[in-house]
Amino acid sequence: MEFIKVNRQHELHIALVELNRPKELNALNLQLMQELRDTLTALDDDINVRVIIITGNQKAFAAGADIKQMADKGAIDMLKIDQFKTWDQIRKVQKPLIAAVSGFALGGGCELAMICDLIIASETARFGQPEIKIGVMPGAGGTQRLTKVIGKARAMEMVLTGKFISAEEALNYGLINKVVPVESYLGEALKLGKTIAEMSPIAVRLAKESVNKAFDSDLDTGLQFERKNFYMLFGSNDQKEGMDAFINKRKPNFQGD
Ligand code: DAK
C-alpha cells in the first residue's frame, strides 16, 4: 500500500487506518481510495478487529478528491471510472468506523468523515464542501448526508458558498461527536473505540445497521428493521453473557457469537 498505513492495536481489537499522502493534504486520488477500500473490507472480515479508526495527519484528514486527477475528465470518463463502486463498498463496512479528524476535511474528505459512524475532531479541524468553488458539487453523498444531519439552511450555505466550518461549529451543528485539543484527538478516538470494542460485536453490528436504517427509510420501515435485529440478538450467546454478567455483577466477556 502506498497511501494507506494500518496499525493494529491487537489487545484493544482496534485497527487504526491512516491516510498517507501528506504533501497533497491527503487528496483522495483513485489509488488511495482503492487502497482504502481494500484495507477496510479486509479489516471488516477480520474477526480480531472490532472497531476501525480512520485518520489523516494533524494538517489534513483529507482535502477532497484529487482535483488534478479529475480536472481533464469528461462525464463519460467519470462514468467509466465509476468511483461510486469504491465509495459504496466503503459505505457497506459493517464494523463501526470512527473518523479522527484534524485539519482539513473538505469535499470528499468531509464526505468520507460523514460515512464514518462517529467523528472525533481536533480543535483545528475544518469541515467544508467547497466543490462549488471549482465548478462542481458534492458527489459522494455530501448534499444528502450533510442536509440530513445539519439541516437544510446550514447545508445550503455550506454547499452553495463552499464556506468551511470550525470543529466547534460542527459540534454545535451535530455533525461530530466531540472536539478535543489537537494533541488528544487520536487518543480520544481510541478511547471511544475501546469502549465500543468491549461490547458484543454482534450487537454492535446490528445496532449500527439499525441506526443507519433510520437515515434512509421512513419510521415504520426503520422500526420493523430494528425489531428484527432486536429479536435476532436474543439468539446470540453474547446476549446471555451480557445479561448474566449484569445479574451476577461481573464484567461481561463478549465473544461475538
Ligand atoms: N486535490 C489535489 N491536490 C490538492 C488538493 C486536492 N483536493 N488539496 C490540496 N492539494 C495540493 C495542493 O495543490 C498543493 O500541492 P502543490 O501545489 O504543493 O503541488 C498541496 O496539496 C498543498 O496545498 P496548498 O498549498 O493549497 O495548501 P494551503 O494550506 O494553502 O491550502 C486548502 C489548503 C485545503 C485550503 C487548499 O489546498 C484547497 O482549497 N484545496 C482544495 C479543496 C477542495 O476544493 N476540495 C474539494 C475537491 S472536489 C466522487 C467522490 C468524491 C468527490 C467527487 C466524486 N465520486 C464517487 C464520483 C469529491 C470531490 C471533491 O472533493
Short mmCIF file of C-alpha atoms and ligand atoms in Angstrom, two decimals:
data_model
loop_
_atom_site.label_atom_id
_atom_site.label_comp_id
_atom_site.label_asym_id
_atom_site.label_seq_id
_atom_site.Cartn_x
_atom_site.Cartn_y
_atom_site.Cartn_z
CA MET A 1 0.00 0.00 0.00
CA GLU A 2 1.40 3.38 -0.99
CA PHE A 3 -1.11 5.75 0.53
CA ILE A 4 -2.56 3.81 3.47
CA LYS A 5 -0.90 2.77 6.72
CA VAL A 6 -2.51 0.30 9.09
CA ASN A 7 -1.67 -0.02 12.75
CA ARG A 8 -3.40 -2.81 14.62
CA GLN A 9 -3.94 -2.48 18.36
CA HIS A 10 -4.36 -6.22 18.86
CA GLU A 11 -5.20 -6.18 22.54
CA LEU A 12 -7.85 -3.49 22.00
CA HIS A 13 -9.31 -5.13 18.85
CA ILE A 14 -8.92 -1.78 17.08
CA ALA A 15 -7.33 -1.04 13.71
CA LEU A 16 -6.04 2.44 13.01
CA VAL A 17 -6.11 3.28 9.30
CA GLU A 18 -4.09 6.34 8.30
CA LEU A 19 -4.49 8.20 5.01
CA ASN A 20 -0.92 8.88 3.99
CA ARG A 21 -0.49 11.38 1.16
CA PRO A 22 0.62 14.29 3.28
CA LYS A 23 2.19 16.55 0.63
CA GLU A 24 -1.17 16.73 -1.18
CA LEU A 25 -3.11 17.12 2.08
CA ASN A 26 -4.34 13.55 1.65
CA ALA A 27 -6.20 14.40 -1.56
CA LEU A 28 -8.20 11.28 -2.37
CA ASN A 29 -6.87 10.04 -5.69
CA LEU A 30 -8.19 6.82 -7.23
CA GLN A 31 -5.33 4.69 -5.93
CA LEU A 32 -5.74 5.96 -2.37
CA MET A 33 -9.48 5.24 -2.46
CA GLN A 34 -8.92 1.73 -3.82
CA GLU A 35 -6.31 1.03 -1.17
CA LEU A 36 -8.67 2.37 1.47
CA ARG A 37 -11.49 0.17 0.15
CA ASP A 38 -9.25 -2.93 0.12
CA THR A 39 -7.98 -2.18 3.63
CA LEU A 40 -11.41 -1.60 5.11
CA THR A 41 -13.01 -4.66 3.51
CA ALA A 42 -10.14 -6.85 4.76
CA LEU A 43 -10.46 -5.43 8.29
CA ASP A 44 -14.22 -5.89 8.11
CA ASP A 45 -13.61 -9.62 7.51
CA ASP A 46 -11.01 -9.92 10.29
CA ILE A 47 -12.64 -11.33 13.43
CA ASN A 48 -9.89 -9.91 15.62
CA VAL A 49 -10.85 -6.36 14.66
CA ARG A 50 -13.95 -4.88 16.25
CA VAL A 51 -13.58 -1.16 15.57
CA ILE A 52 -11.83 0.75 12.77
CA ILE A 53 -10.50 4.28 13.15
CA ILE A 54 -9.78 6.32 10.01
CA THR A 55 -7.45 9.26 10.38
CA GLY A 56 -5.13 11.56 8.44
CA ASN A 57 -2.48 13.81 9.93
CA GLN A 58 -2.61 17.00 12.00
CA LYS A 59 -2.84 19.27 8.95
CA ALA A 60 -5.38 17.29 6.94
CA PHE A 61 -7.82 14.46 7.31
CA ALA A 62 -8.36 14.83 3.54
CA ALA A 63 -8.68 17.98 1.39
CA GLY A 64 -11.09 16.27 -1.01
CA ALA A 65 -10.91 14.21 -4.16
CA ASP A 66 -7.78 14.82 -6.22
CA ILE A 67 -8.64 17.85 -8.34
CA LYS A 68 -5.56 17.38 -10.54
CA GLN A 69 -6.68 13.85 -11.39
CA MET A 70 -10.25 14.95 -12.20
CA ALA A 71 -9.53 18.24 -13.99
CA ASP A 72 -9.46 16.97 -17.59
CA LYS A 73 -12.10 14.26 -17.29
CA GLY A 74 -15.39 14.28 -19.16
CA ALA A 75 -18.71 12.86 -17.99
CA ILE A 76 -18.17 9.54 -19.75
CA ASP A 77 -14.62 9.23 -18.34
CA MET A 78 -16.07 9.69 -14.85
CA LEU A 79 -18.81 7.17 -15.59
CA LYS A 80 -16.26 4.62 -16.81
CA ILE A 81 -14.02 5.11 -13.79
CA ASP A 82 -17.14 4.52 -11.68
CA GLN A 83 -15.71 5.63 -8.37
CA PHE A 84 -19.10 5.16 -6.79
CA LYS A 85 -18.44 1.43 -6.66
CA THR A 86 -15.44 2.03 -4.39
CA TRP A 87 -17.31 4.51 -2.20
CA ASP A 88 -20.31 2.16 -1.94
CA GLN A 89 -18.05 -0.67 -0.77
CA ILE A 90 -16.66 1.59 1.95
CA ARG A 91 -20.17 2.63 2.94
CA LYS A 92 -21.10 -1.05 3.37
CA VAL A 93 -18.43 -1.79 6.01
CA GLN A 94 -20.29 -3.39 8.89
CA LYS A 95 -17.89 -2.64 11.71
CA PRO A 96 -18.04 0.71 13.48
CA LEU A 97 -15.93 3.36 11.75
CA ILE A 98 -14.61 6.28 13.76
CA ALA A 99 -13.14 9.28 11.93
CA ALA A 100 -10.37 11.01 13.90
CA VAL A 101 -10.17 14.38 12.14
CA SER A 102 -7.58 17.12 12.42
CA GLY A 103 -7.11 19.95 9.93
CA PHE A 104 -8.96 19.93 6.63
CA ALA A 105 -11.91 17.61 5.99
CA LEU A 106 -13.14 19.04 2.71
CA GLY A 107 -15.24 17.82 -0.21
CA GLY A 108 -14.70 14.07 -0.47
CA GLY A 109 -12.78 14.30 2.83
CA CYS A 110 -15.85 15.64 4.61
CA GLU A 111 -17.97 13.02 2.85
CA LEU A 112 -15.60 10.27 3.96
CA ALA A 113 -15.83 11.51 7.55
CA MET A 114 -19.62 11.52 7.26
CA ILE A 115 -19.64 7.91 6.04
CA CYS A 116 -17.99 7.06 9.37
CA ASP A 117 -20.29 6.35 12.29
CA LEU A 118 -18.65 8.69 14.78
CA ILE A 119 -16.37 11.70 14.36
CA ILE A 120 -13.83 12.93 16.88
CA ALA A 121 -12.17 16.20 15.86
CA SER A 122 -9.25 18.28 16.99
CA GLU A 123 -9.82 21.99 17.64
CA THR A 124 -8.04 22.72 14.36
CA ALA A 125 -10.43 20.66 12.22
CA ARG A 126 -12.21 22.46 9.36
CA PHE A 127 -15.15 20.88 7.57
CA GLY A 128 -16.49 22.00 4.23
CA GLN A 129 -18.00 21.10 0.87
CA PRO A 130 -16.12 23.60 -1.34
CA GLU A 131 -16.80 21.83 -4.66
CA ILE A 132 -18.94 24.79 -5.80
CA LYS A 133 -15.78 26.91 -5.93
CA ILE A 134 -14.31 24.65 -8.60
CA GLY A 135 -17.48 24.50 -10.66
CA VAL A 136 -18.94 21.23 -9.43
CA MET A 137 -20.91 19.97 -6.44
CA PRO A 138 -20.57 17.22 -3.82
CA GLY A 139 -20.66 13.79 -5.46
CA ALA A 140 -20.15 11.26 -2.69
CA GLY A 141 -23.27 11.84 -0.64
CA GLY A 142 -22.45 15.34 0.64
CA THR A 143 -25.72 17.02 -0.34
CA GLN A 144 -27.70 14.17 1.24
CA ARG A 145 -25.86 13.34 4.45
CA LEU A 146 -24.98 16.91 5.36
CA THR A 147 -28.57 18.04 4.87
CA LYS A 148 -29.98 15.18 6.93
CA VAL A 149 -27.52 15.80 9.74
CA ILE A 150 -27.26 19.60 10.00
CA GLY A 151 -30.49 20.72 8.30
CA LYS A 152 -31.33 22.44 5.04
CA ALA A 153 -30.36 26.04 5.90
CA ARG A 154 -26.87 25.22 7.10
CA ALA A 155 -26.26 22.64 4.39
CA MET A 156 -27.38 25.06 1.68
CA GLU A 157 -24.99 27.70 2.99
CA MET A 158 -22.06 25.29 3.08
CA VAL A 159 -22.79 23.69 -0.29
CA LEU A 160 -23.68 26.92 -2.16
CA THR A 161 -20.88 29.11 -0.75
CA GLY A 162 -18.23 26.48 -0.07
CA LYS A 163 -17.53 28.01 3.35
CA PHE A 164 -15.61 26.00 5.91
CA ILE A 165 -16.92 25.48 9.42
CA SER A 166 -14.80 25.05 12.53
CA ALA A 167 -14.79 21.98 14.74
CA GLU A 168 -16.76 23.91 17.35
CA GLU A 169 -19.45 24.83 14.78
CA ALA A 170 -19.52 21.25 13.51
CA LEU A 171 -20.12 20.11 17.08
CA ASN A 172 -22.94 22.62 17.56
CA TYR A 173 -24.48 21.51 14.26
CA GLY A 174 -24.47 17.88 15.39
CA LEU A 175 -22.07 16.83 12.63
CA ILE A 176 -19.44 15.47 15.00
CA ASN A 177 -19.28 13.84 18.41
CA LYS A 178 -16.51 15.65 20.24
CA VAL A 179 -13.83 18.36 19.91
CA VAL A 180 -10.58 17.96 21.80
CA PRO A 181 -7.16 19.63 21.76
CA VAL A 182 -5.01 18.63 18.82
CA GLU A 183 -2.67 16.53 21.00
CA SER A 184 -5.51 14.25 22.04
CA TYR A 185 -7.83 13.64 19.08
CA LEU A 186 -6.31 10.26 18.29
CA GLY A 187 -6.23 9.22 21.95
CA GLU A 188 -9.85 10.25 22.30
CA ALA A 189 -10.83 8.24 19.21
CA LEU A 190 -9.01 5.22 20.62
CA LYS A 191 -10.78 5.65 23.96
CA LEU A 192 -14.15 5.71 22.20
CA GLY A 193 -13.12 2.75 20.06
CA LYS A 194 -12.05 0.79 23.14
CA THR A 195 -15.45 1.31 24.77
CA ILE A 196 -17.26 0.04 21.68
CA ALA A 197 -14.79 -2.83 21.17
CA GLU A 198 -15.67 -4.11 24.64
CA MET A 199 -19.32 -4.56 23.65
CA SER A 200 -20.76 -7.59 21.92
CA PRO A 201 -19.56 -7.32 18.29
CA ILE A 202 -22.75 -8.90 17.03
CA ALA A 203 -24.95 -6.45 18.94
CA VAL A 204 -22.76 -3.56 17.73
CA ARG A 205 -23.11 -4.70 14.13
CA LEU A 206 -26.88 -4.97 14.25
CA ALA A 207 -27.22 -1.73 16.21
CA LYS A 208 -25.10 0.15 13.63
CA GLU A 209 -27.19 -1.31 10.84
CA SER A 210 -30.39 -0.27 12.60
CA VAL A 211 -29.30 3.32 13.31
CA ASN A 212 -28.24 3.67 9.69
CA LYS A 213 -31.66 2.42 8.64
CA ALA A 214 -33.19 5.45 10.36
CA PHE A 215 -31.22 7.57 7.95
CA ASP A 216 -32.59 6.12 4.75
CA SER A 217 -36.13 4.97 5.47
CA ASP A 218 -39.43 6.10 6.92
CA LEU A 219 -40.16 5.44 10.60
CA ASP A 220 -42.31 2.34 10.05
CA THR A 221 -39.70 0.63 7.87
CA GLY A 222 -36.98 1.59 10.35
CA LEU A 223 -38.93 0.26 13.33
CA GLN A 224 -39.63 -3.07 11.58
CA PHE A 225 -35.94 -3.39 10.80
CA GLU A 226 -34.95 -2.54 14.36
CA ARG A 227 -37.38 -5.13 15.74
CA LYS A 228 -36.00 -7.89 13.52
CA ASN A 229 -32.45 -7.14 14.69
CA PHE A 230 -33.56 -6.87 18.30
CA TYR A 231 -35.19 -10.33 18.21
CA MET A 232 -32.15 -11.75 16.45
CA LEU A 233 -29.86 -10.70 19.31
CA PHE A 234 -31.79 -13.00 21.65
CA GLY A 235 -30.36 -15.85 19.60
CA SER A 236 -26.79 -14.83 20.48
CA ASN A 237 -24.57 -16.12 23.27
CA ASP A 238 -23.45 -12.55 23.87
CA GLN A 239 -26.98 -11.64 24.96
CA LYS A 240 -26.94 -14.48 27.53
CA GLU A 241 -23.45 -13.47 28.62
CA GLY A 242 -24.29 -9.75 28.91
CA MET A 243 -27.45 -10.27 30.93
CA ASP A 244 -25.88 -12.96 33.13
CA ALA A 245 -22.91 -10.65 33.80
CA PHE A 246 -25.28 -7.88 34.84
CA ILE A 247 -27.26 -10.12 37.19
CA ASN A 248 -24.10 -11.57 38.72
CA LYS A 249 -22.40 -8.18 38.99
CA ARG A 250 -19.40 -9.06 36.84
CA LYS A 251 -17.82 -7.69 33.66
CA PRO A 252 -19.13 -9.40 30.51
CA ASN A 253 -16.77 -11.25 28.20
CA PHE A 254 -18.26 -10.94 24.70
CA GLN A 255 -17.13 -13.41 22.05
CA GLY A 256 -19.18 -12.24 19.10
CA ASP A 257 -21.38 -15.29 18.73
N1 DAK B 1 -6.64 17.80 -4.95
C1 DAK B 1 -5.35 17.80 -5.41
N2 DAK B 1 -4.36 18.46 -4.78
C2 DAK B 1 -4.65 19.12 -3.64
C3 DAK B 1 -5.96 19.16 -3.10
C4 DAK B 1 -6.99 18.44 -3.82
N3 DAK B 1 -8.25 18.38 -3.39
N4 DAK B 1 -5.94 19.91 -1.98
C5 DAK B 1 -4.67 20.31 -1.81
N5 DAK B 1 -3.88 19.83 -2.80
C6 DAK B 1 -2.45 20.05 -3.00
C7 DAK B 1 -2.17 21.45 -3.49
O1 DAK B 1 -2.35 21.55 -4.88
C8 DAK B 1 -0.74 21.62 -3.06
O2 DAK B 1 0.08 20.93 -3.98
P1 DAK B 1 1.40 21.64 -4.62
O3 DAK B 1 0.93 22.89 -5.21
O4 DAK B 1 2.29 21.86 -3.41
O5 DAK B 1 1.92 20.63 -5.59
C9 DAK B 1 -0.68 20.86 -1.76
O6 DAK B 1 -1.79 19.97 -1.76
C10 DAK B 1 -0.83 21.77 -0.54
O7 DAK B 1 -1.97 22.55 -0.71
P2 DAK B 1 -2.00 24.16 -0.61
O8 DAK B 1 -0.69 24.75 -0.98
O9 DAK B 1 -3.20 24.64 -1.36
O10 DAK B 1 -2.22 24.33 0.97
P3 DAK B 1 -2.91 25.54 1.74
O11 DAK B 1 -2.67 25.27 3.19
O12 DAK B 1 -2.50 26.86 1.16
O13 DAK B 1 -4.47 25.41 1.41
C11 DAK B 1 -6.58 24.15 1.23
C12 DAK B 1 -5.16 24.29 1.90
C13 DAK B 1 -7.17 22.85 1.71
C14 DAK B 1 -7.45 25.33 1.65
C15 DAK B 1 -6.38 24.17 -0.31
O14 DAK B 1 -5.36 23.22 -0.66
C16 DAK B 1 -7.63 23.80 -1.05
O15 DAK B 1 -8.53 24.65 -1.20
N6 DAK B 1 -7.72 22.58 -1.55
C17 DAK B 1 -8.83 22.12 -2.36
C18 DAK B 1 -10.03 21.84 -1.51
C19 DAK B 1 -11.19 21.39 -2.34
O16 DAK B 1 -11.68 22.14 -3.23
N7 DAK B 1 -11.71 20.17 -2.08
C20 DAK B 1 -12.80 19.60 -2.85
C21 DAK B 1 -12.28 18.85 -4.03
S1 DAK B 1 -13.59 18.15 -5.05
C22 DAK B 1 -16.82 11.24 -6.20
C23 DAK B 1 -16.44 11.21 -4.88
C24 DAK B 1 -15.92 12.34 -4.28
C25 DAK B 1 -15.79 13.52 -4.98
C26 DAK B 1 -16.18 13.57 -6.29
C27 DAK B 1 -16.71 12.42 -6.90
N8 DAK B 1 -17.37 10.11 -6.87
C28 DAK B 1 -17.61 8.91 -6.06
C29 DAK B 1 -17.60 10.09 -8.26
C30 DAK B 1 -15.21 14.67 -4.30
C31 DAK B 1 -14.90 15.80 -4.91
C32 DAK B 1 -14.05 16.74 -4.19
O17 DAK B 1 -13.68 16.57 -3.08
#
